[in-house]
Amino acid sequence: MYEDVLDKFEIKQMNDYAISKWTNEIQIKNSMCVFNTETVIVRLFNTYGPGEYYHPYRSVNCKFCYHALHDLPITVYKGHFRSSTYIDDCVRTVANISGNFISGRVYNIGSIQLHDIESLAETIWEYTGASKSLIEYKESEILTTKIKKVNIDRAIKELDHKETVTLKEGVKKTIDWMREYYKIK
């Protein structure tokens, strides 16, 4: 997914969350036209890490870590792929916008590393030692895009976006933070 894909192609948004994000981008673009605002649109893809408090509608990374630590069940939909962006890498890139501000720009900030959700669950369950009987596997989730591969070339070129933390390292840091925050031994 390139930054301009939604301007070039009509894409049927698959769920209310995706619709709300696209609607907000249109509102931002309208503001630029009507009020001449100087604006940058940032699309963050599965940003996760320490400090992300649990809520049922948080990222899959956060939700799975929390559930594993609290012996709660999860459902893993097979064949779904995502990239995950560690919070420190995301924040550094967003901060770089101020040094290279180009009004009207759209930036995808994510990872070039694509992983399936099954592998994410395995990594979390291995590190936490939670019972794998808590994981229920299902074939697919009907209103969710199966593969979300994002192009981040512009963020790399213009904002010096770098991935410095691997998914495995980031998951461990997230779980360690959650153990401390939620007082789990």
mmCIF file with all atom_site columns, C-alpha atoms in Angstrom:
data_model
loop_
_atom_site.group_PDB
_atom_site.id
_atom_site.type_symbol
_atom_site.label_atom_id
_atom_site.label_alt_id
_atom_site.label_comp_id
_atom_site.label_asym_id
_atom_site.label_entity_id
_atom_site.label_seq_id
_atom_site.pdbx_PDB_ins_code
_atom_site.Cartn_x
_atom_site.Cartn_y
_atom_site.Cartn_z
_atom_site.occupancy
_atom_site.B_iso_or_equiv
_atom_site.pdbx_formal_charge
_atom_site.auth_seq_id
_atom_site.auth_comp_id
_atom_site.auth_asym_id
_atom_site.auth_atom_id
_atom_site.pdbx_PDB_model_num
ATOM 1   C CA . MET A 1 1   ? 0.000   0.000   0.000  1.00 0.00 ? 1   MET A CA 1
ATOM 2   C CA . TYR A 1 2   ? 1.545   3.223   -1.195 1.00 0.00 ? 2   TYR A CA 1
ATOM 3   C CA . GLU A 1 3   ? 0.563   6.591   0.276  1.00 0.00 ? 3   GLU A CA 1
ATOM 4   C CA . ASP A 1 4   ? -1.533  7.551   -2.746 1.00 0.00 ? 4   ASP A CA 1
ATOM 5   C CA . VAL A 1 5   ? -3.278  4.226   -3.383 1.00 0.00 ? 5   VAL A CA 1
ATOM 6   C CA . LEU A 1 6   ? -6.638  5.436   -2.019 1.00 0.00 ? 6   LEU A CA 1
ATOM 7   C CA . ASP A 1 7   ? -6.491  8.511   -4.267 1.00 0.00 ? 7   ASP A CA 1
ATOM 8   C CA . LYS A 1 8   ? -5.865  6.390   -7.363 1.00 0.00 ? 8   LYS A CA 1
ATOM 9   C CA . PHE A 1 9   ? -8.117  3.403   -6.719 1.00 0.00 ? 9   PHE A CA 1
ATOM 10  C CA . GLU A 1 10  ? -11.516 3.018   -5.159 1.00 0.00 ? 10  GLU A CA 1
ATOM 11  C CA . ILE A 1 11  ? -11.030 0.461   -2.418 1.00 0.00 ? 11  ILE A CA 1
ATOM 12  C CA . LYS A 1 12  ? -13.932 -1.037  -0.513 1.00 0.00 ? 12  LYS A CA 1
ATOM 13  C CA . GLN A 1 13  ? -13.097 -0.489  3.139  1.00 0.00 ? 13  GLN A CA 1
ATOM 14  C CA . MET A 1 14  ? -13.660 -3.762  4.965  1.00 0.00 ? 14  MET A CA 1
ATOM 15  C CA . ASN A 1 15  ? -14.770 -2.582  8.411  1.00 0.00 ? 15  ASN A CA 1
ATOM 16  C CA . ASP A 1 16  ? -15.854 0.436   10.441 1.00 0.00 ? 16  ASP A CA 1
ATOM 17  C CA . TYR A 1 17  ? -12.332 1.046   11.732 1.00 0.00 ? 17  TYR A CA 1
ATOM 18  C CA . ALA A 1 18  ? -10.902 1.316   8.210  1.00 0.00 ? 18  ALA A CA 1
ATOM 19  C CA . ILE A 1 19  ? -13.826 3.499   7.133  1.00 0.00 ? 19  ILE A CA 1
ATOM 20  C CA . SER A 1 20  ? -13.285 5.876   10.058 1.00 0.00 ? 20  SER A CA 1
ATOM 21  C CA . LYS A 1 21  ? -9.577  6.272   9.266  1.00 0.00 ? 21  LYS A CA 1
ATOM 22  C CA . TRP A 1 22  ? -10.260 7.056   5.597  1.00 0.00 ? 22  TRP A CA 1
ATOM 23  C CA . THR A 1 23  ? -13.071 9.462   6.551  1.00 0.00 ? 23  THR A CA 1
ATOM 24  C CA . ASN A 1 24  ? -10.677 11.329  8.844  1.00 0.00 ? 24  ASN A CA 1
ATOM 25  C CA . GLU A 1 25  ? -8.098  11.622  6.068  1.00 0.00 ? 25  GLU A CA 1
ATOM 26  C CA . ILE A 1 26  ? -10.745 13.102  3.782  1.00 0.00 ? 26  ILE A CA 1
ATOM 27  C CA . GLN A 1 27  ? -11.677 15.594  6.525  1.00 0.00 ? 27  GLN A CA 1
ATOM 28  C CA . ILE A 1 28  ? -8.020  16.583  6.872  1.00 0.00 ? 28  ILE A CA 1
ATOM 29  C CA . LYS A 1 29  ? -7.699  17.068  3.103  1.00 0.00 ? 29  LYS A CA 1
ATOM 30  C CA . ASN A 1 30  ? -10.894 19.139  3.092  1.00 0.00 ? 30  ASN A CA 1
ATOM 31  C CA . SER A 1 31  ? -9.452  21.346  5.836  1.00 0.00 ? 31  SER A CA 1
ATOM 32  C CA . MET A 1 32  ? -6.352  21.896  3.732  1.00 0.00 ? 32  MET A CA 1
ATOM 33  C CA . CYS A 1 33  ? -8.509  23.028  0.793  1.00 0.00 ? 33  CYS A CA 1
ATOM 34  C CA . VAL A 1 34  ? -11.043 25.126  2.671  1.00 0.00 ? 34  VAL A CA 1
ATOM 35  C CA . PHE A 1 35  ? -8.858  26.692  5.366  1.00 0.00 ? 35  PHE A CA 1
ATOM 36  C CA . ASN A 1 36  ? -5.430  26.432  3.712  1.00 0.00 ? 36  ASN A CA 1
ATOM 37  C CA . THR A 1 37  ? -4.057  24.520  6.692  1.00 0.00 ? 37  THR A CA 1
ATOM 38  C CA . GLU A 1 38  ? -0.548  23.153  6.519  1.00 0.00 ? 38  GLU A CA 1
ATOM 39  C CA . THR A 1 39  ? -0.955  19.508  7.300  1.00 0.00 ? 39  THR A CA 1
ATOM 40  C CA . VAL A 1 40  ? 0.814   16.165  7.168  1.00 0.00 ? 40  VAL A CA 1
ATOM 41  C CA . ILE A 1 41  ? -1.104  12.898  7.315  1.00 0.00 ? 41  ILE A CA 1
ATOM 42  C CA . VAL A 1 42  ? 0.549   10.067  9.187  1.00 0.00 ? 42  VAL A CA 1
ATOM 43  C CA . ARG A 1 43  ? -0.601  6.463   8.897  1.00 0.00 ? 43  ARG A CA 1
ATOM 44  C CA . LEU A 1 44  ? 0.734   4.340   11.736 1.00 0.00 ? 44  LEU A CA 1
ATOM 45  C CA . PHE A 1 45  ? 0.724   0.588   11.246 1.00 0.00 ? 45  PHE A CA 1
ATOM 46  C CA . ASN A 1 46  ? 0.420   -1.660  14.306 1.00 0.00 ? 46  ASN A CA 1
ATOM 47  C CA . THR A 1 47  ? 2.518   0.475   16.602 1.00 0.00 ? 47  THR A CA 1
ATOM 48  C CA . TYR A 1 48  ? 3.123   -1.320  19.891 1.00 0.00 ? 48  TYR A CA 1
ATOM 49  C CA . GLY A 1 49  ? 5.418   -1.388  22.891 1.00 0.00 ? 49  GLY A CA 1
ATOM 50  C CA . PRO A 1 50  ? 5.816   -0.485  26.549 1.00 0.00 ? 50  PRO A CA 1
ATOM 51  C CA . GLY A 1 51  ? 3.274   2.017   27.808 1.00 0.00 ? 51  GLY A CA 1
ATOM 52  C CA . GLU A 1 52  ? 0.379   0.680   25.763 1.00 0.00 ? 52  GLU A CA 1
ATOM 53  C CA . TYR A 1 53  ? -2.290  0.002   28.342 1.00 0.00 ? 53  TYR A CA 1
ATOM 54  C CA . TYR A 1 54  ? -4.690  -2.818  27.682 1.00 0.00 ? 54  TYR A CA 1
ATOM 55  C CA . HIS A 1 55  ? -8.111  -2.176  26.203 1.00 0.00 ? 55  HIS A CA 1
ATOM 56  C CA . PRO A 1 56  ? -10.110 -4.715  24.190 1.00 0.00 ? 56  PRO A CA 1
ATOM 57  C CA . TYR A 1 57  ? -9.752  -2.517  21.090 1.00 0.00 ? 57  TYR A CA 1
ATOM 58  C CA . ARG A 1 58  ? -5.990  -1.957  21.317 1.00 0.00 ? 58  ARG A CA 1
ATOM 59  C CA . SER A 1 59  ? -3.440  -3.452  18.943 1.00 0.00 ? 59  SER A CA 1
ATOM 60  C CA . VAL A 1 60  ? -3.281  -7.184  18.413 1.00 0.00 ? 60  VAL A CA 1
ATOM 61  C CA . ASN A 1 61  ? 0.215   -7.125  19.948 1.00 0.00 ? 61  ASN A CA 1
ATOM 62  C CA . CYS A 1 62  ? -1.007  -5.464  23.146 1.00 0.00 ? 62  CYS A CA 1
ATOM 63  C CA . LYS A 1 63  ? -4.116  -7.621  23.383 1.00 0.00 ? 63  LYS A CA 1
ATOM 64  C CA . PHE A 1 64  ? -2.245  -10.890 22.925 1.00 0.00 ? 64  PHE A CA 1
ATOM 65  C CA . CYS A 1 65  ? 0.477   -9.934  25.438 1.00 0.00 ? 65  CYS A CA 1
ATOM 66  C CA . TYR A 1 66  ? -2.111  -8.926  28.026 1.00 0.00 ? 66  TYR A CA 1
ATOM 67  C CA . HIS A 1 67  ? -4.170  -12.071 27.482 1.00 0.00 ? 67  HIS A CA 1
ATOM 68  C CA . ALA A 1 68  ? -1.134  -14.350 27.731 1.00 0.00 ? 68  ALA A CA 1
ATOM 69  C CA . LEU A 1 69  ? -0.037  -12.714 30.993 1.00 0.00 ? 69  LEU A CA 1
ATOM 70  C CA . HIS A 1 70  ? -3.533  -12.940 32.477 1.00 0.00 ? 70  HIS A CA 1
ATOM 71  C CA . ASP A 1 71  ? -4.341  -16.477 31.259 1.00 0.00 ? 71  ASP A CA 1
ATOM 72  C CA . LEU A 1 72  ? -7.141  -15.228 29.026 1.00 0.00 ? 72  LEU A CA 1
ATOM 73  C CA . PRO A 1 73  ? -8.136  -16.893 25.744 1.00 0.00 ? 73  PRO A CA 1
ATOM 74  C CA . ILE A 1 74  ? -7.499  -15.401 22.312 1.00 0.00 ? 74  ILE A CA 1
ATOM 75  C CA . THR A 1 75  ? -8.687  -16.163 18.805 1.00 0.00 ? 75  THR A CA 1
ATOM 76  C CA . VAL A 1 76  ? -6.049  -16.263 16.079 1.00 0.00 ? 76  VAL A CA 1
ATOM 77  C CA . TYR A 1 77  ? -7.271  -15.985 12.513 1.00 0.00 ? 77  TYR A CA 1
ATOM 78  C CA . LYS A 1 78  ? -5.013  -18.007 10.260 1.00 0.00 ? 78  LYS A CA 1
ATOM 79  C CA . GLY A 1 79  ? -3.520  -16.535 7.119  1.00 0.00 ? 79  GLY A CA 1
ATOM 80  C CA . HIS A 1 80  ? -3.622  -12.898 8.255  1.00 0.00 ? 80  HIS A CA 1
ATOM 81  C CA . PHE A 1 81  ? -0.383  -10.925 7.837  1.00 0.00 ? 81  PHE A CA 1
ATOM 82  C CA . ARG A 1 82  ? 0.657   -7.598  9.354  1.00 0.00 ? 82  ARG A CA 1
ATOM 83  C CA . SER A 1 83  ? 3.726   -5.534  10.059 1.00 0.00 ? 83  SER A CA 1
ATOM 84  C CA . SER A 1 84  ? 4.407   -4.258  13.584 1.00 0.00 ? 84  SER A CA 1
ATOM 85  C CA . THR A 1 85  ? 6.217   -1.029  14.422 1.00 0.00 ? 85  THR A CA 1
ATOM 86  C CA . TYR A 1 86  ? 7.980   -0.673  17.759 1.00 0.00 ? 86  TYR A CA 1
ATOM 87  C CA . ILE A 1 87  ? 6.967   2.547   19.538 1.00 0.00 ? 87  ILE A CA 1
ATOM 88  C CA . ASP A 1 88  ? 10.494  4.035   19.771 1.00 0.00 ? 88  ASP A CA 1
ATOM 89  C CA . ASP A 1 89  ? 11.016  3.650   16.012 1.00 0.00 ? 89  ASP A CA 1
ATOM 90  C CA . CYS A 1 90  ? 7.620   5.208   15.308 1.00 0.00 ? 90  CYS A CA 1
ATOM 91  C CA . VAL A 1 91  ? 8.108   8.178   17.644 1.00 0.00 ? 91  VAL A CA 1
ATOM 92  C CA . ARG A 1 92  ? 11.556  8.986   16.249 1.00 0.00 ? 92  ARG A CA 1
ATOM 93  C CA . THR A 1 93  ? 10.167  8.998   12.707 1.00 0.00 ? 93  THR A CA 1
ATOM 94  C CA . VAL A 1 94  ? 7.158   11.158  13.583 1.00 0.00 ? 94  VAL A CA 1
ATOM 95  C CA . ALA A 1 95  ? 9.461   13.624  15.389 1.00 0.00 ? 95  ALA A CA 1
ATOM 96  C CA . ASN A 1 96  ? 11.534  13.910  12.207 1.00 0.00 ? 96  ASN A CA 1
ATOM 97  C CA . ILE A 1 97  ? 8.546   15.486  10.426 1.00 0.00 ? 97  ILE A CA 1
ATOM 98  C CA . SER A 1 98  ? 9.299   18.771  12.190 1.00 0.00 ? 98  SER A CA 1
ATOM 99  C CA . GLY A 1 99  ? 12.735  18.919  10.550 1.00 0.00 ? 99  GLY A CA 1
ATOM 100 C CA . ASN A 1 100 ? 11.417  18.131  7.065  1.00 0.00 ? 100 ASN A CA 1
ATOM 101 C CA . PHE A 1 101 ? 7.836   19.423  7.057  1.00 0.00 ? 101 PHE A CA 1
ATOM 102 C CA . ILE A 1 102 ? 6.174   19.157  3.646  1.00 0.00 ? 102 ILE A CA 1
ATOM 103 C CA . SER A 1 103 ? 2.550   20.239  3.796  1.00 0.00 ? 103 SER A CA 1
ATOM 104 C CA . GLY A 1 104 ? 0.188   17.811  2.103  1.00 0.00 ? 104 GLY A CA 1
ATOM 105 C CA . ARG A 1 105 ? 2.478   14.832  2.510  1.00 0.00 ? 105 ARG A CA 1
ATOM 106 C CA . VAL A 1 106 ? 1.132   11.449  3.521  1.00 0.00 ? 106 VAL A CA 1
ATOM 107 C CA . TYR A 1 107 ? 3.480   9.077   5.320  1.00 0.00 ? 107 TYR A CA 1
ATOM 108 C CA . ASN A 1 108 ? 3.081   5.384   5.982  1.00 0.00 ? 108 ASN A CA 1
ATOM 109 C CA . ILE A 1 109 ? 5.027   4.574   9.133  1.00 0.00 ? 109 ILE A CA 1
ATOM 110 C CA . GLY A 1 110 ? 5.359   0.858   9.593  1.00 0.00 ? 110 GLY A CA 1
ATOM 111 C CA . SER A 1 111 ? 7.656   -2.090  9.219  1.00 0.00 ? 111 SER A CA 1
ATOM 112 C CA . ILE A 1 112 ? 9.020   -3.780  6.130  1.00 0.00 ? 112 ILE A CA 1
ATOM 113 C CA . GLN A 1 113 ? 8.901   -7.064  8.050  1.00 0.00 ? 113 GLN A CA 1
ATOM 114 C CA . LEU A 1 114 ? 5.629   -8.867  7.376  1.00 0.00 ? 114 LEU A CA 1
ATOM 115 C CA . HIS A 1 115 ? 4.582   -11.514 9.901  1.00 0.00 ? 115 HIS A CA 1
ATOM 116 C CA . ASP A 1 116 ? 1.580   -13.749 10.245 1.00 0.00 ? 116 ASP A CA 1
ATOM 117 C CA . ILE A 1 117 ? -0.595  -13.453 13.332 1.00 0.00 ? 117 ILE A CA 1
ATOM 118 C CA . GLU A 1 118 ? 0.036   -17.108 14.216 1.00 0.00 ? 118 GLU A CA 1
ATOM 119 C CA . SER A 1 119 ? 3.784   -16.377 14.576 1.00 0.00 ? 119 SER A CA 1
ATOM 120 C CA . LEU A 1 120 ? 3.064   -13.335 16.729 1.00 0.00 ? 120 LEU A CA 1
ATOM 121 C CA . ALA A 1 121 ? 0.933   -15.442 19.068 1.00 0.00 ? 121 ALA A CA 1
ATOM 122 C CA . GLU A 1 122 ? 3.613   -18.157 19.191 1.00 0.00 ? 122 GLU A CA 1
ATOM 123 C CA . THR A 1 123 ? 6.321   -15.623 20.112 1.00 0.00 ? 123 THR A CA 1
ATOM 124 C CA . ILE A 1 124 ? 4.175   -14.146 22.886 1.00 0.00 ? 124 ILE A CA 1
ATOM 125 C CA . TRP A 1 125 ? 3.116   -17.514 24.269 1.00 0.00 ? 125 TRP A CA 1
ATOM 126 C CA . GLU A 1 126 ? 6.704   -18.805 24.235 1.00 0.00 ? 126 GLU A CA 1
ATOM 127 C CA . TYR A 1 127 ? 8.024   -15.789 26.131 1.00 0.00 ? 127 TYR A CA 1
ATOM 128 C CA . THR A 1 128 ? 5.214   -15.685 28.694 1.00 0.00 ? 128 THR A CA 1
ATOM 129 C CA . GLY A 1 129 ? 4.984   -19.447 29.173 1.00 0.00 ? 129 GLY A CA 1
ATOM 130 C CA . ALA A 1 130 ? 1.182   -19.223 28.999 1.00 0.00 ? 130 ALA A CA 1
ATOM 131 C CA . SER A 1 131 ? -0.804  -22.323 28.171 1.00 0.00 ? 131 SER A CA 1
ATOM 132 C CA . LYS A 1 132 ? -1.267  -22.790 24.438 1.00 0.00 ? 132 LYS A CA 1
ATOM 133 C CA . SER A 1 133 ? -4.720  -24.195 25.198 1.00 0.00 ? 133 SER A CA 1
ATOM 134 C CA . LEU A 1 134 ? -5.776  -20.522 25.502 1.00 0.00 ? 134 LEU A CA 1
ATOM 135 C CA . ILE A 1 135 ? -5.288  -20.077 21.741 1.00 0.00 ? 135 ILE A CA 1
ATOM 136 C CA . GLU A 1 136 ? -8.188  -20.879 19.442 1.00 0.00 ? 136 GLU A CA 1
ATOM 137 C CA . TYR A 1 137 ? -7.367  -20.923 15.743 1.00 0.00 ? 137 TYR A CA 1
ATOM 138 C CA . LYS A 1 138 ? -9.996  -20.005 13.170 1.00 0.00 ? 138 LYS A CA 1
ATOM 139 C CA . GLU A 1 139 ? -9.788  -19.937 9.394  1.00 0.00 ? 139 GLU A CA 1
ATOM 140 C CA . SER A 1 140 ? -10.440 -16.260 8.700  1.00 0.00 ? 140 SER A CA 1
ATOM 141 C CA . GLU A 1 141 ? -12.082 -13.099 9.913  1.00 0.00 ? 141 GLU A CA 1
ATOM 142 C CA . ILE A 1 142 ? -14.539 -12.022 7.238  1.00 0.00 ? 142 ILE A CA 1
ATOM 143 C CA . LEU A 1 143 ? -14.293 -8.210  7.461  1.00 0.00 ? 143 LEU A CA 1
ATOM 144 C CA . THR A 1 144 ? -10.543 -7.910  7.890  1.00 0.00 ? 144 THR A CA 1
ATOM 145 C CA . THR A 1 145 ? -7.918  -7.531  5.189  1.00 0.00 ? 145 THR A CA 1
ATOM 146 C CA . LYS A 1 146 ? -5.848  -10.708 5.089  1.00 0.00 ? 146 LYS A CA 1
ATOM 147 C CA . ILE A 1 147 ? -2.536  -9.138  4.107  1.00 0.00 ? 147 ILE A CA 1
ATOM 148 C CA . LYS A 1 148 ? -1.632  -5.552  4.996  1.00 0.00 ? 148 LYS A CA 1
ATOM 149 C CA . LYS A 1 149 ? 1.691   -4.858  3.348  1.00 0.00 ? 149 LYS A CA 1
ATOM 150 C CA . VAL A 1 150 ? 2.660   -1.227  3.550  1.00 0.00 ? 150 VAL A CA 1
ATOM 151 C CA . ASN A 1 151 ? 5.184   0.708   1.501  1.00 0.00 ? 151 ASN A CA 1
ATOM 152 C CA . ILE A 1 152 ? 7.324   2.911   3.759  1.00 0.00 ? 152 ILE A CA 1
ATOM 153 C CA . ASP A 1 153 ? 9.861   4.153   1.179  1.00 0.00 ? 153 ASP A CA 1
ATOM 154 C CA . ARG A 1 154 ? 8.811   7.791   1.582  1.00 0.00 ? 154 ARG A CA 1
ATOM 155 C CA . ALA A 1 155 ? 9.187   7.668   5.388  1.00 0.00 ? 155 ALA A CA 1
ATOM 156 C CA . ILE A 1 156 ? 12.630  6.091   4.978  1.00 0.00 ? 156 ILE A CA 1
ATOM 157 C CA . LYS A 1 157 ? 13.749  8.662   2.402  1.00 0.00 ? 157 LYS A CA 1
ATOM 158 C CA . GLU A 1 158 ? 12.247  11.845  3.857  1.00 0.00 ? 158 GLU A CA 1
ATOM 159 C CA . LEU A 1 159 ? 12.033  11.072  7.593  1.00 0.00 ? 159 LEU A CA 1
ATOM 160 C CA . ASP A 1 160 ? 14.968  8.689   8.066  1.00 0.00 ? 160 ASP A CA 1
ATOM 161 C CA . HIS A 1 161 ? 12.605  5.976   9.298  1.00 0.00 ? 161 HIS A CA 1
ATOM 162 C CA . LYS A 1 162 ? 14.544  3.021   10.705 1.00 0.00 ? 162 LYS A CA 1
ATOM 163 C CA . GLU A 1 163 ? 13.618  -0.217  12.341 1.00 0.00 ? 163 GLU A CA 1
ATOM 164 C CA . THR A 1 164 ? 15.937  -0.717  15.289 1.00 0.00 ? 164 THR A CA 1
ATOM 165 C CA . VAL A 1 165 ? 13.897  -3.214  17.313 1.00 0.00 ? 165 VAL A CA 1
ATOM 166 C CA . THR A 1 166 ? 12.856  -6.603  15.953 1.00 0.00 ? 166 THR A CA 1
ATOM 167 C CA . LEU A 1 167 ? 9.387   -7.965  16.613 1.00 0.00 ? 167 LEU A CA 1
ATOM 168 C CA . LYS A 1 168 ? 10.795  -10.580 18.984 1.00 0.00 ? 168 LYS A CA 1
ATOM 169 C CA . GLU A 1 169 ? 12.769  -7.969  20.966 1.00 0.00 ? 169 GLU A CA 1
ATOM 170 C CA . GLY A 1 170 ? 9.820   -5.579  21.002 1.00 0.00 ? 170 GLY A CA 1
ATOM 171 C CA . VAL A 1 171 ? 7.421   -8.253  22.226 1.00 0.00 ? 171 VAL A CA 1
ATOM 172 C CA . LYS A 1 172 ? 9.815   -9.102  25.073 1.00 0.00 ? 172 LYS A CA 1
ATOM 173 C CA . LYS A 1 173 ? 10.131  -5.423  26.063 1.00 0.00 ? 173 LYS A CA 1
ATOM 174 C CA . THR A 1 174 ? 6.355   -5.039  25.946 1.00 0.00 ? 174 THR A CA 1
ATOM 175 C CA . ILE A 1 175 ? 5.748   -8.130  28.065 1.00 0.00 ? 175 ILE A CA 1
ATOM 176 C CA . ASP A 1 176 ? 8.432   -7.109  30.573 1.00 0.00 ? 176 ASP A CA 1
ATOM 177 C CA . TRP A 1 177 ? 6.782   -3.692  30.906 1.00 0.00 ? 177 TRP A CA 1
ATOM 178 C CA . MET A 1 178 ? 3.328   -5.274  31.317 1.00 0.00 ? 178 MET A CA 1
ATOM 179 C CA . ARG A 1 179 ? 4.620   -7.661  33.971 1.00 0.00 ? 179 ARG A CA 1
ATOM 180 C CA . GLU A 1 180 ? 5.880   -4.700  35.962 1.00 0.00 ? 180 GLU A CA 1
ATOM 181 C CA . TYR A 1 181 ? 2.898   -2.446  35.322 1.00 0.00 ? 181 TYR A CA 1
ATOM 182 C CA . TYR A 1 182 ? 0.273   -5.092  36.118 1.00 0.00 ? 182 TYR A CA 1
ATOM 183 C CA . LYS A 1 183 ? 2.415   -6.564  38.933 1.00 0.00 ? 183 LYS A CA 1
ATOM 184 C CA . ILE A 1 184 ? 2.632   -10.057 37.442 1.00 0.00 ? 184 ILE A CA 1
ATOM 185 C CA . LYS A 1 185 ? 5.362   -12.361 38.653 1.00 0.00 ? 185 LYS A CA 1
#
